[in-house]
Coordinates of C-alpha atoms (C1' of nucleotides) in Angstrom, one line a residue:
Chain A
M1 CA -1.7 30.7 21.7
P2 CA -4.3 32.4 19.1
E3 CA -1.8 32.5 16.6
R4 CA -2.5 35.8 15.0
S5 CA -1.5 35.8 11.6
P6 CA 2.0 37.1 10.5
S7 CA 2.0 40.3 9.4
R8 CA 3.4 39.2 5.7
G9 CA 3.6 36.4 3.5
R10 CA 1.5 34.7 1.6
P11 CA -1.9 34.8 3.2
K12 CA -3.7 32.3 4.3
T13 CA -6.8 30.6 3.0
L14 CA -7.5 27.1 4.1
D15 CA -10.5 27.4 6.6
R16 CA -9.2 25.4 9.7
D17 CA -12.8 25.7 11.4
Q18 CA -14.6 24.4 8.6
V19 CA -11.8 22.1 8.1
L20 CA -12.0 20.9 11.4
Q21 CA -16.4 20.5 11.7
T22 CA -16.5 18.8 8.9
A23 CA -13.4 16.6 10.4
L24 CA -16.2 16.2 13.6
M25 CA -19.5 15.3 11.7
Q26 CA -17.7 13.4 9.8
Y27 CA -15.8 10.4 13.1
W28 CA -19.2 10.8 14.4
S29 CA -21.0 9.6 11.8
K30 CA -19.2 6.9 9.8
G31 CA -17.0 6.6 13.0
P32 CA -13.6 7.8 13.4
N33 CA -11.0 5.1 10.7
E34 CA -14.3 4.7 8.3
V35 CA -12.7 8.4 6.9
A36 CA -9.7 9.6 5.5
I37 CA -7.9 12.8 5.7
G38 CA -8.6 13.1 1.7
E39 CA -11.8 12.8 2.5
I40 CA -12.0 15.2 4.3
C41 CA -9.8 17.6 1.7
T42 CA -12.5 16.6 -1.3
L43 CA -15.5 17.6 0.7
T44 CA -14.0 20.9 2.0
G45 CA -11.7 21.4 -1.5
A46 CA -8.8 22.3 1.4
S47 CA -5.3 20.3 -0.1
K48 CA -4.4 17.7 2.1
P49 CA -0.7 19.7 2.2
G50 CA -3.0 22.4 3.7
V51 CA -4.7 20.4 6.2
Y52 CA -1.1 18.3 7.4
R53 CA 0.1 22.3 8.0
E54 CA -3.0 23.1 10.4
F55 CA -2.9 19.5 11.9
G56 CA 0.1 18.0 11.5
S57 CA -0.9 14.3 10.7
D58 CA -3.6 12.0 11.1
D59 CA -3.3 11.6 15.0
G60 CA -3.8 15.4 15.2
L61 CA -6.6 16.0 13.1
K62 CA -8.4 13.4 14.8
L63 CA -7.6 14.9 18.8
A64 CA -8.9 18.3 17.6
A65 CA -12.1 17.1 16.5
L66 CA -12.0 15.5 19.5
D67 CA -11.4 18.1 21.2
A68 CA -14.0 19.9 19.8
Y69 CA -16.4 17.5 20.1
S70 CA -16.0 17.3 24.2
H71 CA -16.5 21.7 24.3
L72 CA -19.7 20.3 22.4
V73 CA -20.9 17.3 23.8
I74 CA -19.3 16.4 25.6
R75 CA -19.3 19.0 28.3
P76 CA -22.7 19.9 28.2
F77 CA -23.8 16.4 29.0
F78 CA -22.3 17.0 32.3
E79 CA -23.4 20.3 33.0
V80 CA -27.2 18.9 32.7
L81 CA -25.8 17.2 36.5
E82 CA -24.4 20.9 37.9
H83 CA -27.6 22.2 37.3
D84 CA -28.8 22.9 41.3
R85 CA -32.3 20.1 41.1
S86 CA -32.4 16.5 42.7
F87 CA -30.7 13.6 42.0
G88 CA -33.6 12.2 40.1
D89 CA -34.3 15.6 38.3
A90 CA -31.2 15.7 36.3
Q91 CA -31.3 11.4 35.7
T92 CA -34.0 12.8 33.4
A93 CA -32.7 15.4 32.0
L94 CA -29.8 12.8 31.1
I95 CA -32.1 10.8 29.7
D96 CA -33.2 13.7 27.1
F97 CA -30.1 14.6 26.8
T98 CA -29.7 11.6 25.5
T99 CA -32.7 10.7 23.4
Q100 CA -33.6 14.5 22.4
D101 CA -34.3 13.9 18.6
R102 CA -30.8 14.2 16.4
A103 CA -32.2 14.0 13.3
A104 CA -34.3 17.0 13.3
I105 CA -30.9 19.0 15.2
G106 CA -29.2 17.6 12.7
I107 CA -26.1 16.2 14.8
P108 CA -25.6 12.6 14.3
N109 CA -26.2 9.2 16.1
G110 CA -24.2 8.2 19.0
C111 CA -20.7 9.4 20.7
L112 CA -17.1 10.3 19.3
H113 CA -15.8 9.3 22.5
V114 CA -18.3 5.9 22.6
A115 CA -16.5 5.1 19.2
M116 CA -13.1 6.4 19.9
R117 CA -12.6 3.8 23.6
A118 CA -14.1 1.1 21.1
Q119 CA -11.2 1.8 18.5
R120 CA -8.8 3.4 21.1
D121 CA -5.9 0.4 19.8
K122 CA -6.2 1.8 17.3
L123 CA -6.1 5.9 17.6
G124 CA -2.6 7.6 17.7
V125 CA -1.0 8.8 21.1
M126 CA -2.1 12.1 21.8
T127 CA -6.0 10.8 20.2
R128 CA -5.6 7.7 22.7
E129 CA -4.4 9.8 25.6
K130 CA -6.9 12.6 25.1
V131 CA -9.7 9.7 24.8
D132 CA -7.9 8.1 28.1
L133 CA -8.4 11.8 29.9
L134 CA -12.2 12.6 28.7
R135 CA -12.8 8.9 30.6
Q136 CA -11.9 9.6 33.2
E137 CA -12.6 12.6 33.3
G138 CA -16.4 11.8 33.4
L139 CA -15.9 9.1 35.6
D140 CA -14.8 12.1 38.0
N141 CA -18.0 14.1 37.1
Y142 CA -20.5 11.4 37.9
A143 CA -18.7 11.0 41.9
V144 CA -19.1 13.9 42.1
W145 CA -22.6 13.9 41.6
I146 CA -23.2 10.8 43.5
E147 CA -20.9 12.4 46.5
Q148 CA -23.3 15.2 45.9
A149 CA -26.1 13.1 45.7
K150 CA -25.3 10.9 48.9
S151 CA -25.1 14.0 51.0
R152 CA -28.0 15.0 50.3
G153 CA -30.4 12.2 51.1
E154 CA -31.0 11.6 47.3
F155 CA -29.2 8.8 47.1
R156 CA -28.9 5.4 49.5
M157 CA -25.4 5.3 51.1
D158 CA -24.6 1.5 50.6
I159 CA -22.8 1.7 46.9
P160 CA -20.0 2.4 46.8
T161 CA -19.2 6.0 44.6
D162 CA -17.3 4.3 42.2
I163 CA -19.0 1.3 41.3
V164 CA -21.9 3.6 40.5
A165 CA -20.2 6.4 38.3
L166 CA -18.7 3.2 36.4
Y167 CA -22.9 1.9 35.9
F168 CA -23.6 5.5 34.6
D169 CA -20.4 4.6 32.4
A170 CA -22.3 1.6 31.4
Q171 CA -25.6 2.6 30.8
N172 CA -24.9 6.2 29.0
G173 CA -22.1 3.6 26.8
G174 CA -24.9 1.3 25.6
A175 CA -27.0 3.8 25.1
M176 CA -25.1 5.7 22.8
R177 CA -23.9 2.0 21.7
M178 CA -28.0 1.6 20.7
Q179 CA -28.9 4.2 19.0
T180 CA -25.9 3.9 17.1
E181 CA -27.9 0.6 15.9
G182 CA -30.1 1.7 14.7
V183 CA -33.1 1.3 18.0
P184 CA -35.2 4.0 18.5
N185 CA -34.8 6.8 20.9
D186 CA -38.5 6.3 22.8
V187 CA -37.3 2.2 23.3
I188 CA -33.6 4.1 23.6
A189 CA -35.3 6.3 26.8
K190 CA -37.3 3.3 28.2
V191 CA -35.0 1.2 29.0
M192 CA -32.5 4.2 29.8
R193 CA -35.6 5.1 32.7
L194 CA -35.3 0.6 33.5
A195 CA -32.1 1.1 33.9
L196 CA -32.2 4.5 36.6
M197 CA -35.3 2.7 38.1
A198 CA -33.4 -0.1 39.8
I199 CA -30.9 1.6 42.1
Q200 CA -33.2 4.3 43.4
Chain B
M1 CA -20.7 -30.8 4.3
P2 CA -17.9 -32.8 5.6
E3 CA -16.0 -31.8 2.4
R4 CA -14.5 -34.9 2.0
S5 CA -10.2 -35.7 1.1
P6 CA -10.3 -36.3 -2.9
S7 CA -8.8 -39.7 -3.0
R8 CA -5.6 -38.3 -5.1
G9 CA -4.0 -35.1 -6.1
R10 CA -1.4 -34.2 -3.4
P11 CA -3.0 -34.6 -0.5
K12 CA -3.4 -31.5 1.8
T13 CA -0.6 -30.3 4.4
L14 CA -3.3 -27.2 5.5
D15 CA -4.1 -27.4 8.9
R16 CA -7.0 -25.1 9.2
D17 CA -8.4 -25.9 12.3
Q18 CA -5.2 -24.4 13.6
V19 CA -5.6 -21.2 11.4
L20 CA -9.2 -20.9 12.8
Q21 CA -8.3 -21.7 16.3
T22 CA -5.2 -18.6 16.1
A23 CA -7.3 -16.1 13.9
L24 CA -10.1 -15.9 16.5
M25 CA -7.0 -16.0 19.2
Q26 CA -6.1 -13.2 17.7
Y27 CA -9.1 -11.4 16.6
W28 CA -10.6 -12.3 19.8
S29 CA -6.8 -10.5 22.1
K30 CA -6.7 -7.6 19.7
G31 CA -9.6 -6.2 18.0
P32 CA -10.9 -7.9 14.5
N33 CA -9.5 -4.7 12.1
E34 CA -6.3 -5.3 13.5
V35 CA -4.9 -7.9 12.5
A36 CA -4.0 -9.0 9.4
I37 CA -4.1 -11.9 7.3
G38 CA -0.1 -12.1 6.9
E39 CA 0.4 -12.1 11.0
I40 CA -1.6 -15.6 11.1
C41 CA 0.0 -16.9 8.3
T42 CA 2.7 -16.2 9.9
L43 CA 1.8 -16.9 13.3
T44 CA 0.8 -20.9 11.7
G45 CA 3.5 -21.1 9.3
A46 CA 0.4 -21.2 6.8
S47 CA 0.6 -19.5 3.1
K48 CA -1.6 -16.9 2.8
P49 CA -2.6 -18.3 -0.2
G50 CA -3.5 -22.0 1.9
V51 CA -5.3 -20.1 4.1
Y52 CA -8.2 -18.5 0.7
R53 CA -8.0 -21.5 -0.4
E54 CA -9.4 -23.0 2.3
F55 CA -11.3 -19.8 3.7
G56 CA -12.4 -17.4 0.6
S57 CA -11.1 -14.4 1.7
D58 CA -10.7 -12.1 5.2
D59 CA -14.3 -12.1 5.2
G60 CA -14.6 -15.7 5.1
L61 CA -11.9 -15.9 7.5
K62 CA -14.3 -13.6 9.9
L63 CA -16.2 -15.2 9.5
A64 CA -15.2 -18.7 11.0
A65 CA -14.2 -17.5 13.5
L66 CA -17.3 -15.7 14.6
D67 CA -18.9 -19.0 14.0
A68 CA -15.7 -21.1 16.4
Y69 CA -17.0 -17.7 18.4
S70 CA -20.4 -18.5 18.9
H71 CA -20.1 -22.2 19.7
L72 CA -16.9 -22.3 22.1
V73 CA -19.0 -19.4 24.4
I74 CA -22.2 -17.6 23.4
R75 CA -24.3 -20.3 23.4
P76 CA -22.4 -22.1 26.6
F77 CA -23.4 -17.4 27.5
F78 CA -27.1 -18.6 26.9
E79 CA -26.9 -21.8 28.1
V80 CA -26.5 -20.8 31.2
L81 CA -30.5 -19.3 31.3
E82 CA -31.8 -22.1 30.3
H83 CA -30.8 -24.9 32.7
D84 CA -34.5 -25.1 35.2
R85 CA -33.1 -22.7 38.1
S86 CA -34.5 -19.2 39.4
F87 CA -34.6 -15.9 37.4
G88 CA -32.0 -14.6 40.5
D89 CA -29.5 -17.5 40.3
A90 CA -29.5 -17.3 36.8
Q91 CA -28.6 -14.3 37.3
T92 CA -25.5 -14.5 39.5
A93 CA -24.7 -16.8 36.8
L94 CA -24.2 -15.3 34.5
I95 CA -22.5 -12.8 36.5
D96 CA -19.9 -15.7 37.3
F97 CA -19.9 -16.4 33.9
T98 CA -19.0 -13.2 32.5
T99 CA -16.5 -12.4 35.2
Q100 CA -14.2 -15.8 36.2
D101 CA -10.8 -15.3 35.4
R102 CA -10.1 -15.6 31.9
A103 CA -6.1 -15.4 32.7
A104 CA -6.6 -18.5 34.4
I105 CA -8.1 -20.8 31.9
G106 CA -6.1 -19.0 29.1
I107 CA -8.7 -16.9 27.3
P108 CA -9.0 -13.7 26.2
N109 CA -11.2 -10.9 27.5
G110 CA -14.2 -8.8 26.9
C111 CA -15.8 -10.7 23.8
L112 CA -15.3 -10.7 20.7
H113 CA -19.8 -10.5 19.2
V114 CA -19.2 -6.9 21.1
A115 CA -16.1 -5.5 19.8
M116 CA -16.9 -7.0 16.2
R117 CA -20.5 -4.7 17.3
A118 CA -18.1 -2.0 17.4
Q119 CA -16.7 -2.6 14.5
R120 CA -19.4 -3.5 12.7
D121 CA -18.8 -0.8 9.5
K122 CA -15.3 -2.5 8.7
L123 CA -16.7 -6.1 8.8
G124 CA -17.0 -7.3 5.7
V125 CA -21.3 -8.4 4.6
M126 CA -20.7 -11.6 5.2
T127 CA -19.7 -11.2 8.4
R128 CA -21.4 -8.8 9.5
E129 CA -24.8 -10.5 8.9
K130 CA -24.0 -13.0 10.9
V131 CA -23.0 -10.4 13.3
D132 CA -26.1 -8.7 13.1
L133 CA -27.8 -12.3 13.1
L134 CA -26.2 -13.3 17.2
R135 CA -26.5 -10.2 18.4
Q136 CA -30.6 -10.8 17.2
E137 CA -30.8 -14.2 18.8
G138 CA -29.7 -13.2 21.6
L139 CA -32.0 -10.4 22.7
D140 CA -33.9 -13.3 21.7
N141 CA -32.5 -16.2 23.8
Y142 CA -32.7 -12.6 26.1
A143 CA -37.0 -12.7 26.0
V144 CA -37.4 -16.7 25.7
W145 CA -36.2 -16.3 29.2
I146 CA -37.6 -13.4 31.0
E147 CA -41.0 -14.5 29.3
Q148 CA -39.9 -17.7 31.7
A149 CA -39.7 -15.7 34.4
K150 CA -42.4 -13.5 34.2
S151 CA -45.1 -16.5 33.2
R152 CA -43.3 -18.0 37.1
G153 CA -43.6 -15.2 38.6
E154 CA -40.1 -14.1 39.1
F155 CA -39.9 -11.1 37.2
R156 CA -42.5 -8.7 37.5
M157 CA -44.6 -7.9 34.4
D158 CA -45.4 -4.5 34.0
I159 CA -42.2 -3.8 32.0
P160 CA -41.7 -4.7 28.6
T161 CA -39.7 -8.2 27.5
D162 CA -38.2 -6.5 24.5
I163 CA -36.9 -3.8 26.2
V164 CA -36.0 -5.4 29.6
A165 CA -33.8 -7.7 26.7
L166 CA -32.6 -4.9 25.6
Y167 CA -31.1 -3.8 28.9
F168 CA -30.1 -7.2 29.8
D169 CA -27.4 -6.7 26.6
A170 CA -26.5 -3.8 27.4
Q171 CA -25.4 -4.4 30.4
N172 CA -23.3 -7.9 29.4
G173 CA -21.6 -5.4 26.6
G174 CA -21.1 -2.5 29.6
A175 CA -19.3 -5.4 31.1
M176 CA -17.6 -6.5 27.9
R177 CA -16.3 -2.9 27.0
M178 CA -14.9 -2.5 30.8
Q179 CA -12.7 -5.9 30.3
T180 CA -11.4 -4.7 28.0
E181 CA -10.5 -2.1 28.9
G182 CA -8.9 -3.3 32.3
V183 CA -11.3 -2.7 34.6
P184 CA -11.0 -6.1 37.3
N185 CA -13.3 -8.8 37.6
D186 CA -14.8 -8.3 40.8
V187 CA -15.4 -4.3 40.0
I188 CA -17.0 -5.5 37.3
A189 CA -19.2 -8.5 39.6
K190 CA -20.0 -5.9 41.4
V191 CA -21.2 -2.7 38.9
M192 CA -23.5 -6.3 37.4
R193 CA -24.9 -6.2 40.6
L194 CA -25.7 -3.0 41.1
A195 CA -27.8 -3.2 37.5
L196 CA -29.4 -6.8 38.2
M197 CA -30.1 -5.8 41.3
A198 CA -32.4 -3.0 39.3
I199 CA -35.0 -4.9 38.5
Q200 CA -35.7 -7.0 40.7
Chain C
dC1 C1' 10.6 47.0 -7.7
dA2 C1' 13.9 42.6 -5.8
dA3 C1' 14.5 40.4 -1.2
dA4 C1' 12.2 37.4 1.8
dT5 C1' 8.0 35.6 3.9
dT6 C1' 4.4 33.1 4.6
dA7 C1' 1.8 29.5 2.3
dC8 C1' -0.7 26.9 -2.2
dG9 C1' -1.3 22.8 -4.3
dT10 C1' 0.3 19.0 -7.3
dA11 C1' 2.3 15.0 -7.8
dC12 C1' 4.8 12.2 -5.8
dC13 C1' 6.6 8.3 -2.0
dC14 C1' 5.9 4.8 0.9
dT15 C1' 3.9 1.0 3.7
dT16 C1' 0.0 -1.5 4.6
dA17 C1' -2.9 -5.2 3.5
dG18 C1' -6.3 -7.6 1.0
dT19 C1' -5.7 -10.6 -2.6
dT20 C1' -4.0 -14.2 -6.9
dA21 C1' -0.9 -15.3 -11.7
dC22 C1' 1.1 -19.5 -11.5
dG23 C1' 4.8 -22.8 -12.0
dA24 C1' 6.7 -26.8 -8.5
dA25 C1' 5.0 -31.0 -6.0
dA26 C1' 2.4 -35.1 -4.4
dT27 C1' 0.2 -38.0 -4.8
dT28 C1' -3.5 -42.0 -7.4
dA29 C1' -5.4 -44.1 -11.3
dG30 C1' -4.7 -46.9 -15.7
Chain D
dC1 C1' 6.2 -44.8 -16.5
dT2 C1' 2.0 -40.6 -18.5
dA3 C1' -1.8 -38.0 -17.3
dA4 C1' -4.9 -36.6 -14.6
dT5 C1' -5.6 -33.8 -10.2
dT6 C1' -4.8 -31.6 -6.0
dT7 C1' -2.5 -28.7 -3.5
dC8 C1' 1.5 -26.0 -2.6
dG9 C1' 3.6 -21.0 -1.2
dT10 C1' 7.2 -18.2 -4.2
dA11 C1' 6.7 -13.5 -5.9
dA12 C1' 3.8 -10.8 -7.7
dC13 C1' -0.5 -7.2 -7.9
dT14 C1' -3.1 -2.9 -6.7
dA15 C1' -5.7 -0.2 -3.9
dA16 C1' -6.2 3.0 -0.4
dG17 C1' -4.0 6.0 2.7
dG18 C1' -0.9 8.3 5.9
dG19 C1' 2.8 11.8 4.5
dT20 C1' 6.1 15.0 2.0
dA21 C1' 9.3 17.0 -1.6
dC22 C1' 9.2 20.9 -4.2
dG23 C1' 8.1 24.3 -7.4
dT24 C1' 4.9 28.3 -7.7
dA25 C1' 1.5 32.5 -5.9
dA26 C1' 0.7 36.3 -3.1
dT27 C1' 2.2 39.7 0.4
dT28 C1' 4.8 42.7 3.6
dT29 C1' 9.4 44.9 3.7
dG30 C1' 12.8 48.4 1.9

DNA sequence: CAAATTACGTACCCTTAGTTACGAAATTAG
DNA sequence: CTAATTTCGTAACTAAGGGTACGTAATTTG
């Protein structure tokens, strides 16, 4: 998989990682369908054929960006749930994670995955499949967490786990949409606390 | 405003209402940026210049469609809240309205306004302004309803009204997104009941 | 150095989709 | 009937953007 470089031929100058990072940030901050490949080329100094050689297609670049995003954001997000803490503490941690001051860390508002879900039909097949996969994995992650809380007696048993999982997914989506629309993080945090308060 | 027809000149044959209805249904079911004007022309038999004479631009057509949508769906939606009933009954009515069987009535799943909010940056200025206006009006409508419930003693006073309004807006957005993603209406209803349960 | 190999990037191609120029058609006023 | 008026719709134009043909450059091997 590392695709090691061949021993001869002209050495590669295209900086794959720089292109990928730039694409990710652009898609994330502007939306996956607001950024043309040519724009990414301009920003990175890469040539279009170079980008195409590296990523294959627009779909391939978006897939790579979404994949990077899943490692950078989605995985850490769900890891918040896995630490051995109470259901309530984990919820608080979730809110903190979601509503942290992004400008201070230098990352865009909103969620690339949520944005892609809203634009699903505009995406290529590879990216679309990844979007669907991440959605399902997210629901599964919530489900495991909720089941655990149930088994520990930290959460009521009378609501089906899959319903609660969809509920959490919806709250997260709502928070991300608010953030994209410019609602301040402290307000979003209040709304989220309200959403979680209800469940106890 | 009725723009009465002039006494002479070639009589108009373009069916404004048919074009508008078609555009609305197409935008609603496929998404506002998945439908080209040429497609609407094909579906209605209208010519492109005819449509441009009537609506001015792509932005104008989308604005007209969103306006029609607001009368057809958004207004009735908020009228559900205005009937003189208890806070709890109104919430139930909201859920029923949102999760009714749309295929039976012949209307698409999801919400055009929610979809446009997610694609805000891709819209023309007029449509975008209307989207923002409808969002604000929606929040205001929720706020009035919540204040009323508070004054009647039907809802707790310890949560700021604007936070609750954002909460309801988020729940509705989440429901519409689930519907778009294919979650069955009865499941959506369960999630919504969970969301409202929490607030009591 | 010549051949083979690999990557580079300019300058295109092609499709989609918003938009319009313009001449023809239909109708009424005089 | 002629002029004025209004709308019609074919056949473009144009810009954006995904994608690539192809000649060139940079390396290693022998």
